[in-house]
Short mmCIF file of C-alpha atoms in Angstrom, two decimals:
data_model
loop_
_atom_site.label_atom_id
_atom_site.label_comp_id
_atom_site.label_asym_id
_atom_site.label_seq_id
_atom_site.Cartn_x
_atom_site.Cartn_y
_atom_site.Cartn_z
CA MET A 30 13.64 47.11 45.11
CA GLY A 31 12.92 43.58 46.22
CA PHE A 32 11.16 42.31 43.12
CA GLU A 33 13.79 39.59 42.60
CA VAL A 34 12.46 37.45 45.48
CA LEU A 35 9.14 37.15 43.69
CA LEU A 36 10.58 34.83 41.06
CA LYS A 37 12.83 32.88 43.38
CA GLY A 38 12.11 29.15 43.76
CA LYS A 39 8.47 28.37 44.32
CA ASN A 40 7.59 31.87 45.50
CA PRO A 41 5.27 32.84 42.61
CA VAL A 42 3.32 29.60 42.95
CA ARG A 43 3.08 30.05 46.71
CA LEU A 44 1.77 33.60 46.40
CA LEU A 45 -0.85 32.56 43.85
CA ALA A 46 -1.87 29.60 46.00
CA GLY A 47 -2.27 32.04 48.90
CA LEU A 48 -4.54 34.22 46.80
CA GLY A 49 -6.39 31.04 45.86
CA VAL A 50 -7.15 30.33 49.52
CA ALA A 51 -8.69 33.80 49.92
CA LEU A 52 -10.61 33.52 46.65
CA ARG A 53 -11.97 30.08 47.55
CA ILE A 54 -13.34 31.31 50.86
CA SER A 55 -14.88 34.36 49.22
CA LEU A 56 -16.51 32.31 46.46
CA ILE A 57 -18.06 29.84 48.92
CA SER A 58 -19.34 32.77 50.98
CA VAL A 59 -20.70 34.56 47.92
CA VAL A 60 -22.68 31.51 46.80
CA ILE A 61 -24.17 31.03 50.27
CA SER A 62 -24.89 34.77 50.58
CA ILE A 63 -26.65 35.04 47.24
CA LEU A 64 -28.86 31.99 47.87
CA LEU A 65 -29.79 32.96 51.41
CA GLY A 66 -30.05 36.64 50.46
CA LEU A 67 -32.63 35.88 47.77
CA ILE A 68 -34.81 34.01 50.27
CA ILE A 69 -34.41 36.44 53.17
CA GLY A 70 -34.75 39.50 50.94
CA THR A 71 -38.06 38.18 49.62
CA LEU A 72 -39.24 37.49 53.17
CA MET A 73 -38.35 41.07 54.12
CA THR A 74 -40.88 42.49 51.67
CA MET A 75 -43.71 40.85 53.66
CA LYS A 76 -45.63 43.15 55.91
CA ASN A 77 -45.38 40.90 58.97
CA PRO A 78 -44.22 43.14 61.88
CA LEU A 79 -42.12 40.38 63.49
CA ILE A 80 -40.17 39.71 60.28
CA HIS A 81 -39.81 43.45 59.83
CA ALA A 82 -38.37 43.96 63.33
CA VAL A 83 -36.00 40.98 63.14
CA SER A 84 -34.69 41.99 59.74
CA ARG A 85 -34.19 45.59 60.87
CA ILE A 86 -32.04 44.40 63.77
CA TYR A 87 -30.12 41.97 61.57
CA LEU A 88 -29.35 44.64 58.98
CA GLU A 89 -28.35 47.18 61.63
CA ILE A 90 -25.94 44.71 63.28
CA VAL A 91 -24.26 44.05 59.95
CA ARG A 92 -24.30 47.77 59.11
CA ILE A 93 -22.40 48.87 62.21
CA MET A 94 -20.29 45.86 63.27
CA PRO A 95 -16.92 45.58 61.53
CA GLN A 96 -16.45 42.17 59.88
CA MET A 97 -13.25 41.86 61.87
CA VAL A 98 -15.20 42.04 65.15
CA LEU A 99 -17.70 39.44 63.93
CA LEU A 100 -14.78 37.23 62.92
CA PHE A 101 -13.31 37.46 66.43
CA ILE A 102 -16.67 36.76 68.05
CA VAL A 103 -17.21 33.62 66.00
CA PHE A 104 -13.61 32.38 66.03
CA PHE A 105 -12.76 33.02 69.70
CA GLY A 106 -16.21 33.42 71.25
CA PHE A 107 -17.74 30.25 69.85
CA THR A 108 -14.91 28.08 71.15
CA LYS A 109 -15.11 29.74 74.55
CA MET A 110 -18.87 29.29 74.82
CA THR A 111 -19.25 25.75 73.54
CA GLY A 112 -15.84 24.26 74.08
CA HIS A 113 -15.79 23.05 70.48
CA ASN A 114 -13.02 24.22 68.26
CA LEU A 115 -14.25 25.93 65.11
CA SER A 116 -11.61 25.99 62.38
CA ALA A 117 -10.55 29.41 61.10
CA GLU A 118 -11.82 28.64 57.60
CA VAL A 119 -15.27 27.59 58.79
CA SER A 120 -15.48 30.68 61.04
CA SER A 121 -14.63 32.98 58.18
CA VAL A 122 -17.18 31.36 55.86
CA ILE A 123 -19.83 31.76 58.59
CA VAL A 124 -18.98 35.42 59.18
CA PHE A 125 -18.70 36.42 55.55
CA SER A 126 -21.95 34.62 54.70
CA PHE A 127 -23.68 36.32 57.65
CA TRP A 128 -22.49 39.68 56.35
CA GLY A 129 -23.04 38.94 52.66
CA THR A 130 -26.54 37.56 53.21
CA ALA A 131 -27.58 40.83 54.85
CA GLU A 132 -26.11 42.87 52.00
CA MET A 133 -27.72 40.65 49.39
CA ALA A 134 -31.07 40.56 51.18
CA ASP A 135 -31.10 44.35 51.34
CA LEU A 136 -30.42 44.54 47.59
CA VAL A 137 -33.17 42.02 46.83
CA ARG A 138 -35.63 43.88 49.06
CA GLY A 139 -34.72 47.17 47.39
CA CYS A 140 -35.22 45.72 43.91
CA LEU A 141 -38.51 44.04 44.76
CA THR A 142 -40.00 47.17 46.31
CA SER A 143 -38.78 49.34 43.44
CA ILE A 144 -40.98 47.51 40.93
CA PRO A 145 -44.00 49.83 40.59
CA ALA A 146 -47.45 48.38 41.36
CA ILE A 147 -48.57 49.37 37.87
CA GLN A 148 -46.45 46.55 36.45
CA TYR A 149 -48.54 43.99 38.31
CA GLU A 150 -51.79 45.77 37.46
CA SER A 151 -50.97 46.04 33.77
CA SER A 152 -50.06 42.36 33.61
CA LYS A 153 -53.35 41.50 35.20
CA ALA A 154 -55.21 43.74 32.78
CA LEU A 155 -53.52 41.91 29.91
CA GLY A 156 -54.85 38.66 31.32
CA LEU A 157 -51.53 37.19 32.47
CA SER A 158 -51.71 34.64 35.25
CA ARG A 159 -49.73 35.12 38.49
CA VAL A 160 -47.00 32.76 37.32
CA GLN A 161 -46.84 34.43 33.91
CA THR A 162 -46.63 37.88 35.51
CA TYR A 163 -43.57 36.85 37.46
CA ARG A 164 -42.03 34.78 34.68
CA TYR A 165 -42.32 37.37 31.90
CA VAL A 166 -42.64 40.75 33.60
CA ILE A 167 -41.29 40.98 37.14
CA ILE A 168 -38.35 38.55 37.30
CA PRO A 169 -36.61 39.79 34.11
CA GLN A 170 -36.67 43.34 35.48
CA ILE A 171 -35.39 42.20 38.86
CA ILE A 172 -32.53 40.24 37.32
CA ARG A 173 -31.43 43.27 35.33
CA ARG A 174 -31.28 45.40 38.43
CA LEU A 175 -29.90 42.74 40.72
CA LEU A 176 -27.19 41.13 38.62
CA PRO A 177 -24.76 44.09 38.45
CA LEU A 178 -25.19 44.70 42.18
CA SER A 179 -24.59 41.05 43.11
CA ILE A 180 -21.50 40.91 40.90
CA ASN A 181 -20.28 43.95 42.79
CA LEU A 182 -20.82 42.02 46.02
CA ILE A 183 -18.26 39.46 44.78
CA THR A 184 -15.48 42.08 44.63
CA ARG A 185 -16.43 43.36 48.07
CA MET A 186 -16.31 39.81 49.38
CA ILE A 187 -12.86 39.23 47.86
CA LYS A 188 -11.56 42.41 49.46
CA THR A 189 -13.04 41.50 52.82
CA THR A 190 -11.50 38.04 52.85
CA SER A 191 -8.06 39.63 53.22
CA LEU A 192 -9.02 39.80 56.91
CA ILE A 193 -8.69 36.03 57.34
CA MET A 194 -4.95 36.37 57.91
CA MET A 195 -5.80 38.00 61.23
CA ILE A 196 -7.24 34.73 62.56
CA GLY A 197 -4.28 32.73 61.35
CA ILE A 198 -5.20 31.45 57.89
CA VAL A 199 -2.18 31.30 55.62
CA GLU A 200 -3.31 33.33 52.62
CA VAL A 201 -1.49 35.63 50.25
CA LEU A 202 -0.50 38.32 52.80
CA LYS A 203 0.80 35.71 55.24
CA VAL A 204 2.75 33.97 52.47
CA GLY A 205 4.16 37.37 51.56
CA GLN A 206 5.35 37.92 55.12
CA GLN A 207 6.94 34.47 55.18
CA ILE A 208 8.79 35.19 51.94
CA ILE A 209 10.04 38.51 53.33
CA GLU A 210 11.22 36.84 56.54
CA ALA A 211 12.98 34.01 54.71
CA ASN A 212 14.89 36.41 52.47
CA ARG A 213 15.71 39.05 55.06
CA LYS A 214 19.48 38.54 54.65
CA THR A 215 19.75 38.20 50.89
CA SER A 216 17.22 40.84 49.84
CA PRO A 217 16.42 43.30 52.64
CA HIS A 218 14.16 45.33 50.35
CA ALA A 219 11.79 42.42 49.71
CA ALA A 220 8.95 44.12 51.64
CA PHE A 221 8.42 46.64 48.87
CA GLY A 222 8.38 44.16 46.02
CA VAL A 223 6.26 41.56 47.76
CA PHE A 224 3.58 43.94 49.05
CA ALA A 225 3.48 45.79 45.74
CA ALA A 226 2.94 42.43 44.01
CA ILE A 227 0.12 41.51 46.40
CA PHE A 228 -1.45 44.92 45.86
CA ILE A 229 -1.45 44.29 42.11
CA LEU A 230 -2.68 40.69 42.50
CA TYR A 231 -5.73 41.86 44.44
CA PHE A 232 -6.33 44.58 41.89
CA LEU A 233 -6.18 42.06 39.05
CA ALA A 234 -8.62 39.81 40.89
CA CYS A 235 -11.20 42.53 41.57
CA TRP A 236 -10.92 45.01 38.72
CA PRO A 237 -12.30 42.84 35.88
CA ILE A 238 -15.29 41.91 38.05
CA SER A 239 -15.93 45.60 38.86
CA CYS A 240 -15.75 46.42 35.16
CA LEU A 241 -18.24 43.66 34.31
CA SER A 242 -20.64 44.95 36.95
CA LYS A 243 -20.34 48.53 35.66
CA TYR A 244 -20.79 47.37 32.06
CA LEU A 245 -23.97 45.41 32.84
CA GLU A 246 -25.36 48.29 34.87
CA LYS A 247 -24.84 50.72 31.98
CA ARG A 248 -26.21 48.33 29.40
CA TRP A 249 -29.41 47.59 31.31
CA GLU A 250 -29.94 51.10 32.61
CA ASN A 251 -33.31 51.57 30.98
CA MET B 24 -19.29 37.12 82.51
CA ASN B 25 -17.26 38.61 85.32
CA THR B 26 -18.26 42.25 85.98
CA GLU B 27 -15.09 42.94 87.96
CA VAL B 28 -12.98 41.99 84.96
CA VAL B 29 -15.15 44.14 82.71
CA ASN B 30 -14.77 47.13 85.03
CA SER B 31 -11.02 46.76 85.23
CA TYR B 32 -10.78 46.59 81.43
CA ILE B 33 -12.86 49.70 80.75
CA PRO B 34 -10.01 52.25 81.11
CA ILE B 35 -7.83 50.26 78.70
CA TYR B 36 -10.65 50.14 76.19
CA VAL B 37 -11.45 53.84 76.57
CA LYS B 38 -7.86 54.67 75.65
CA ALA B 39 -7.97 52.40 72.62
CA PHE B 40 -11.40 53.74 71.71
CA LEU B 41 -10.17 57.34 71.67
CA LEU B 42 -7.22 56.40 69.48
CA THR B 43 -9.44 54.47 67.05
CA LEU B 44 -11.92 57.35 66.97
CA LYS B 45 -9.20 59.92 66.36
CA ILE B 46 -7.57 58.04 63.48
CA GLY B 47 -10.95 57.09 62.07
CA TRP B 48 -12.24 60.65 61.89
CA VAL B 49 -8.95 62.09 60.63
CA GLY B 50 -9.20 59.45 57.89
CA VAL B 51 -12.80 60.42 57.13
CA VAL B 52 -11.90 64.13 56.86
CA LEU B 53 -8.97 63.29 54.56
CA ALA B 54 -11.30 61.12 52.50
CA PHE B 55 -13.75 64.01 52.09
CA ILE B 56 -10.98 66.40 51.02
CA LEU B 57 -9.62 63.91 48.48
CA GLY B 58 -13.12 62.99 47.34
CA ILE B 59 -14.19 66.59 46.72
CA ALA B 60 -10.95 67.35 44.87
CA GLY B 61 -11.21 64.14 42.82
CA ALA B 62 -14.86 64.67 41.94
CA PHE B 63 -14.18 68.24 40.75
CA VAL B 64 -11.30 67.06 38.59
CA LEU B 65 -13.54 64.43 36.98
CA TYR B 66 -16.59 66.69 36.67
CA PHE B 67 -14.71 69.49 34.92
CA LYS B 68 -12.70 66.93 32.91
CA LEU B 69 -9.36 68.57 33.67
CA PRO B 70 -6.78 67.10 31.29
CA VAL B 71 -4.11 64.70 32.66
CA LEU B 72 -5.47 65.05 36.21
CA SER B 73 -8.65 63.25 35.14
CA ALA B 74 -6.72 60.21 33.95
CA LEU B 75 -4.64 60.16 37.14
CA THR B 76 -7.74 60.49 39.32
CA ARG B 77 -9.47 57.67 37.47
CA ALA B 78 -6.45 55.41 37.91
CA TYR B 79 -6.28 56.26 41.62
CA VAL B 80 -9.98 55.56 42.13
CA GLU B 81 -9.86 52.20 40.34
CA LEU B 82 -6.69 51.12 42.13
CA PHE B 83 -7.92 51.90 45.63
CA ARG B 84 -11.50 50.77 45.14
CA ASN B 85 -10.35 47.35 43.96
CA THR B 86 -7.87 46.49 46.71
CA PRO B 87 -8.44 45.77 50.41
CA LEU B 88 -7.41 48.33 53.04
CA LEU B 89 -5.30 45.69 54.77
CA VAL B 90 -3.15 45.26 51.66
CA GLN B 91 -2.89 49.04 51.21
CA LEU B 92 -1.77 49.49 54.80
CA PHE B 93 0.83 46.71 54.52
CA PHE B 94 2.19 48.32 51.39
CA ILE B 95 2.36 51.80 52.94
CA TYR B 96 3.63 50.69 56.34
CA TYR B 97 6.08 47.91 55.44
CA GLY B 98 6.71 48.43 51.72
CA LEU B 99 7.32 52.16 51.38
CA PRO B 100 9.99 52.54 54.13
CA VAL B 101 12.27 50.50 51.84
CA LEU B 102 12.21 53.48 49.47
CA GLY B 103 12.91 55.85 52.34
CA PHE B 104 9.35 56.94 53.24
CA LYS B 105 9.13 56.14 56.92
CA ILE B 106 5.91 57.06 58.68
CA ASN B 107 4.60 56.05 62.07
CA ALA B 108 1.67 53.69 62.48
CA GLU B 109 -0.88 56.38 63.42
CA VAL B 110 -0.14 58.55 60.40
CA CYS B 111 -0.08 55.46 58.21
CA GLY B 112 -3.51 54.40 59.47
CA ALA B 113 -5.05 57.81 58.86
CA VAL B 114 -3.40 58.21 55.45
CA GLY B 115 -4.37 54.69 54.37
CA LEU B 116 -7.96 55.21 55.46
CA GLY B 117 -8.00 58.63 53.79
CA LEU B 118 -6.71 57.22 50.49
CA LEU B 119 -9.19 54.35 50.50
CA GLY B 120 -12.04 56.66 51.49
CA GLY B 121 -10.99 59.30 48.96
CA SER B 122 -11.57 56.84 46.12
CA TYR B 123 -15.06 55.98 47.38
CA MET B 124 -15.96 59.61 48.06
CA THR B 125 -14.77 60.67 44.58
CA GLU B 126 -17.13 58.15 43.00
CA SER B 127 -20.09 59.12 45.19
CA ILE B 128 -19.69 62.89 44.76
CA ARG B 129 -19.04 62.59 41.04
CA SER B 130 -22.12 60.45 40.44
CA GLY B 131 -24.13 63.00 42.45
CA LEU B 132 -22.87 65.80 40.20
CA ASP B 133 -23.59 63.74 37.08
CA ALA B 134 -27.12 62.99 38.25
CA VAL B 135 -28.14 66.66 38.13
CA PRO B 136 -29.92 67.02 34.75
CA LYS B 137 -28.34 69.19 32.10
CA ILE B 138 -31.43 71.36 31.85
CA GLN B 139 -30.58 72.78 35.27
CA THR B 140 -27.34 74.25 33.94
CA GLU B 141 -29.07 75.52 30.80
CA SER B 142 -31.89 77.14 32.76
CA ALA B 143 -29.45 78.80 35.14
CA VAL B 144 -27.41 80.16 32.24
CA SER B 145 -30.53 81.44 30.49
CA LEU B 146 -31.45 83.28 33.70
CA GLY B 147 -28.15 85.13 33.37
CA MET B 148 -26.23 83.35 36.12
CA SER B 149 -22.47 83.16 35.79
CA ARG B 150 -20.63 79.83 35.55
CA SER B 151 -19.58 79.91 39.19
CA GLN B 152 -23.04 81.00 40.37
CA THR B 153 -24.61 78.15 38.41
CA PHE B 154 -22.25 75.63 39.90
CA LEU B 155 -22.32 76.88 43.48
CA SER B 156 -26.00 77.72 43.92
CA VAL B 157 -27.74 75.42 41.45
CA ILE B 158 -25.74 72.28 40.75
CA LEU B 159 -23.82 71.74 43.99
CA PRO B 160 -26.75 71.79 46.47
CA GLN B 161 -28.72 69.32 44.35
CA ALA B 162 -25.71 67.08 43.76
CA PHE B 163 -25.00 67.11 47.48
CA SER B 164 -28.48 66.00 48.44
CA ILE B 165 -28.34 63.22 45.84
CA SER B 166 -24.98 62.02 47.18
CA ILE B 167 -25.96 62.08 50.86
CA PRO B 168 -26.99 58.40 51.25
CA ALA B 169 -23.78 57.25 49.56
CA LEU B 170 -21.65 59.62 51.65
CA VAL B 171 -23.24 58.40 54.89
CA ALA B 172 -22.65 54.79 53.85
CA ASN B 173 -19.02 55.66 53.09
CA VAL B 174 -18.45 57.25 56.50
CA ILE B 175 -19.84 54.17 58.26
CA PHE B 176 -17.79 51.88 56.03
CA LEU B 177 -14.60 53.84 56.78
CA LEU B 178 -15.17 53.85 60.54
CA LYS B 179 -15.72 50.09 60.37
CA GLU B 180 -12.51 49.65 58.41
CA THR B 181 -10.56 51.07 61.38
CA SER B 182 -10.75 47.52 62.76
CA VAL B 183 -7.87 46.40 60.53
CA PHE B 184 -5.40 48.90 62.04
CA SER B 185 -4.24 46.29 64.54
CA ALA B 186 -2.40 44.65 61.63
CA ILE B 187 0.12 47.51 61.62
CA SER B 188 0.42 47.26 65.42
CA LEU B 189 -1.69 50.27 66.30
CA MET B 190 -3.10 49.92 69.82
CA ASP B 191 -6.70 50.24 68.64
CA LEU B 192 -9.83 48.45 69.93
CA MET B 193 -9.16 45.28 67.94
CA PHE B 194 -5.54 45.12 69.08
CA THR B 195 -6.56 45.64 72.71
CA ALA B 196 -9.14 42.86 72.54
CA LYS B 197 -6.72 40.45 70.90
CA ASP B 198 -4.01 41.35 73.40
CA LEU B 199 -6.25 40.88 76.44
CA ILE B 200 -7.57 37.55 75.14
CA GLY B 201 -4.01 36.38 74.61
CA LEU B 202 -2.81 37.54 78.02
CA TYR B 203 -5.63 36.54 80.38
CA TYR B 204 -8.02 34.31 78.40
CA ASN B 205 -10.97 36.48 79.46
CA THR B 206 -12.45 35.98 76.01
CA THR B 207 -16.08 36.73 76.83
CA GLU B 208 -15.37 39.99 78.68
CA SER B 209 -12.88 41.20 76.07
CA LEU B 210 -15.22 40.52 73.17
CA PHE B 211 -18.18 42.01 75.03
CA LEU B 212 -16.34 45.31 75.56
CA LEU B 213 -15.12 45.27 71.97
CA VAL B 214 -18.70 45.07 70.72
CA VAL B 215 -19.91 47.71 73.20
CA PHE B 216 -17.26 50.20 72.12
CA TYR B 217 -17.89 49.65 68.44
CA ILE B 218 -21.61 50.21 69.08
CA ILE B 219 -20.78 53.47 70.91
CA MET B 220 -18.65 54.49 67.96
CA LEU B 221 -21.03 53.61 65.13
CA LEU B 222 -24.64 53.59 66.32
CA PRO B 223 -24.80 57.42 66.69
CA VAL B 224 -23.30 57.82 63.23
CA SER B 225 -25.80 55.36 61.80
CA PHE B 226 -28.74 57.20 63.43
CA ALA B 227 -27.45 60.65 62.51
CA GLY B 228 -26.94 59.41 58.96
CA SER B 229 -30.53 58.19 58.63
CA MET B 230 -31.77 61.52 60.02
CA ILE B 231 -29.68 63.61 57.63
CA GLU B 232 -30.91 61.46 54.74
CA LYS B 233 -34.52 62.17 55.72
CA LYS B 234 -33.89 65.90 56.22
CA MET B 235 -32.11 66.31 52.90
CA ARG B 236 -34.82 64.61 50.87
CA PHE B 237 -36.81 67.88 50.71
CA LYS B 238 -34.49 69.04 47.96
CA MET B 239 -35.81 66.30 45.71
CA PHE B 240 -38.98 67.44 44.04
CA GLY B 241 -41.67 65.03 42.94
CA ASP B 242 -40.69 61.39 43.19
CA GLY B 243 -37.02 62.27 43.20
CA LYS B 244 -36.47 60.60 39.85
CA HIS B 245 -37.52 63.15 37.25
CA GLY B 246 -38.05 66.39 39.05
CA ILE B 247 -34.63 67.01 40.48
#
């Protein structure tokens, strides 16, 4: 079945290191996305027509352009336009942050606008100051709604980073292909074992995070 | 940008576009079929099938399409299941989409309050009447935004098909860049064709969402 190549030599370490490359890029992108998303999402709730128009266009671009296309535009297009070589890793962090920021900003905007006006009015009636209103009333509610959704964004980011092999980064899928190639003679069935293993590795990376997100969402439902 | 180059590339892109569109929509239809079947199994809590459906949903929602395609296209032939790249693309997309659709339809069904079933039964409606004319329409209108988002997501995911050497839009762009170094023109057409493919869906989706909202009474939170 081809599972024997998985334990041969340094293969298990290499596969895990490959997954590590993908996870590192997704974590960097997630951190950037969440920080920028919080700022941009808050800006989007302003009633300024210019901000409104720009954010609409930004969200629509991200909504309809495949991440793969964006990756190609940044990786190949940037070099062509400026003559500077952008490394594949930097390009992927740029693209995934561009995409993740839009997703995060949309979540933040949704959460902020879903807080009913009565919450602000009641706080005022109770004599809370503006800072107190946010500190004790608004922000705790926002965190409860936002946290499960942002954790979910992490799994989506991890899944999306599998695309980086298409611009030549050696991550887990590429390592898998190399292992299959190297063992073509001795174990011709390696393709099944290696790709099944990668399938399970990705599942093990994402599933616990999905479960955490679902758990928090259920717990804070009301 | 050289317009002559762009013009000469258009026929190549149109061919790739039609292929991408075809596989994409076959995948979406498959996803709907799987999603409806899966959601019904979960909603009616059919024994054994429920557990299998839940395992399928978790497995495919937590892995990337690229990995699924590699497994189906390169891994399965070892066991004797050989399929061509086009079928593999559509099946892979359908399986991925099926897991998302199952979740969306099921949560729509679950969101219909229990009192709706009770009221229907007290009015003397049969089980199938209750489900078909009371629960299903409401569940459908609740699920619409999620279903639209899923369709757009699936059509976007078609961009990874080039990994299993399907001659889709992405593959064409990569190929042309590699052959002639006309990077700007190739990328420009790639973006244009993806806009043609997805902007109408995005607009139609927003319109359907607005049209379907009439089924939600009140603020859409309590009065459903």
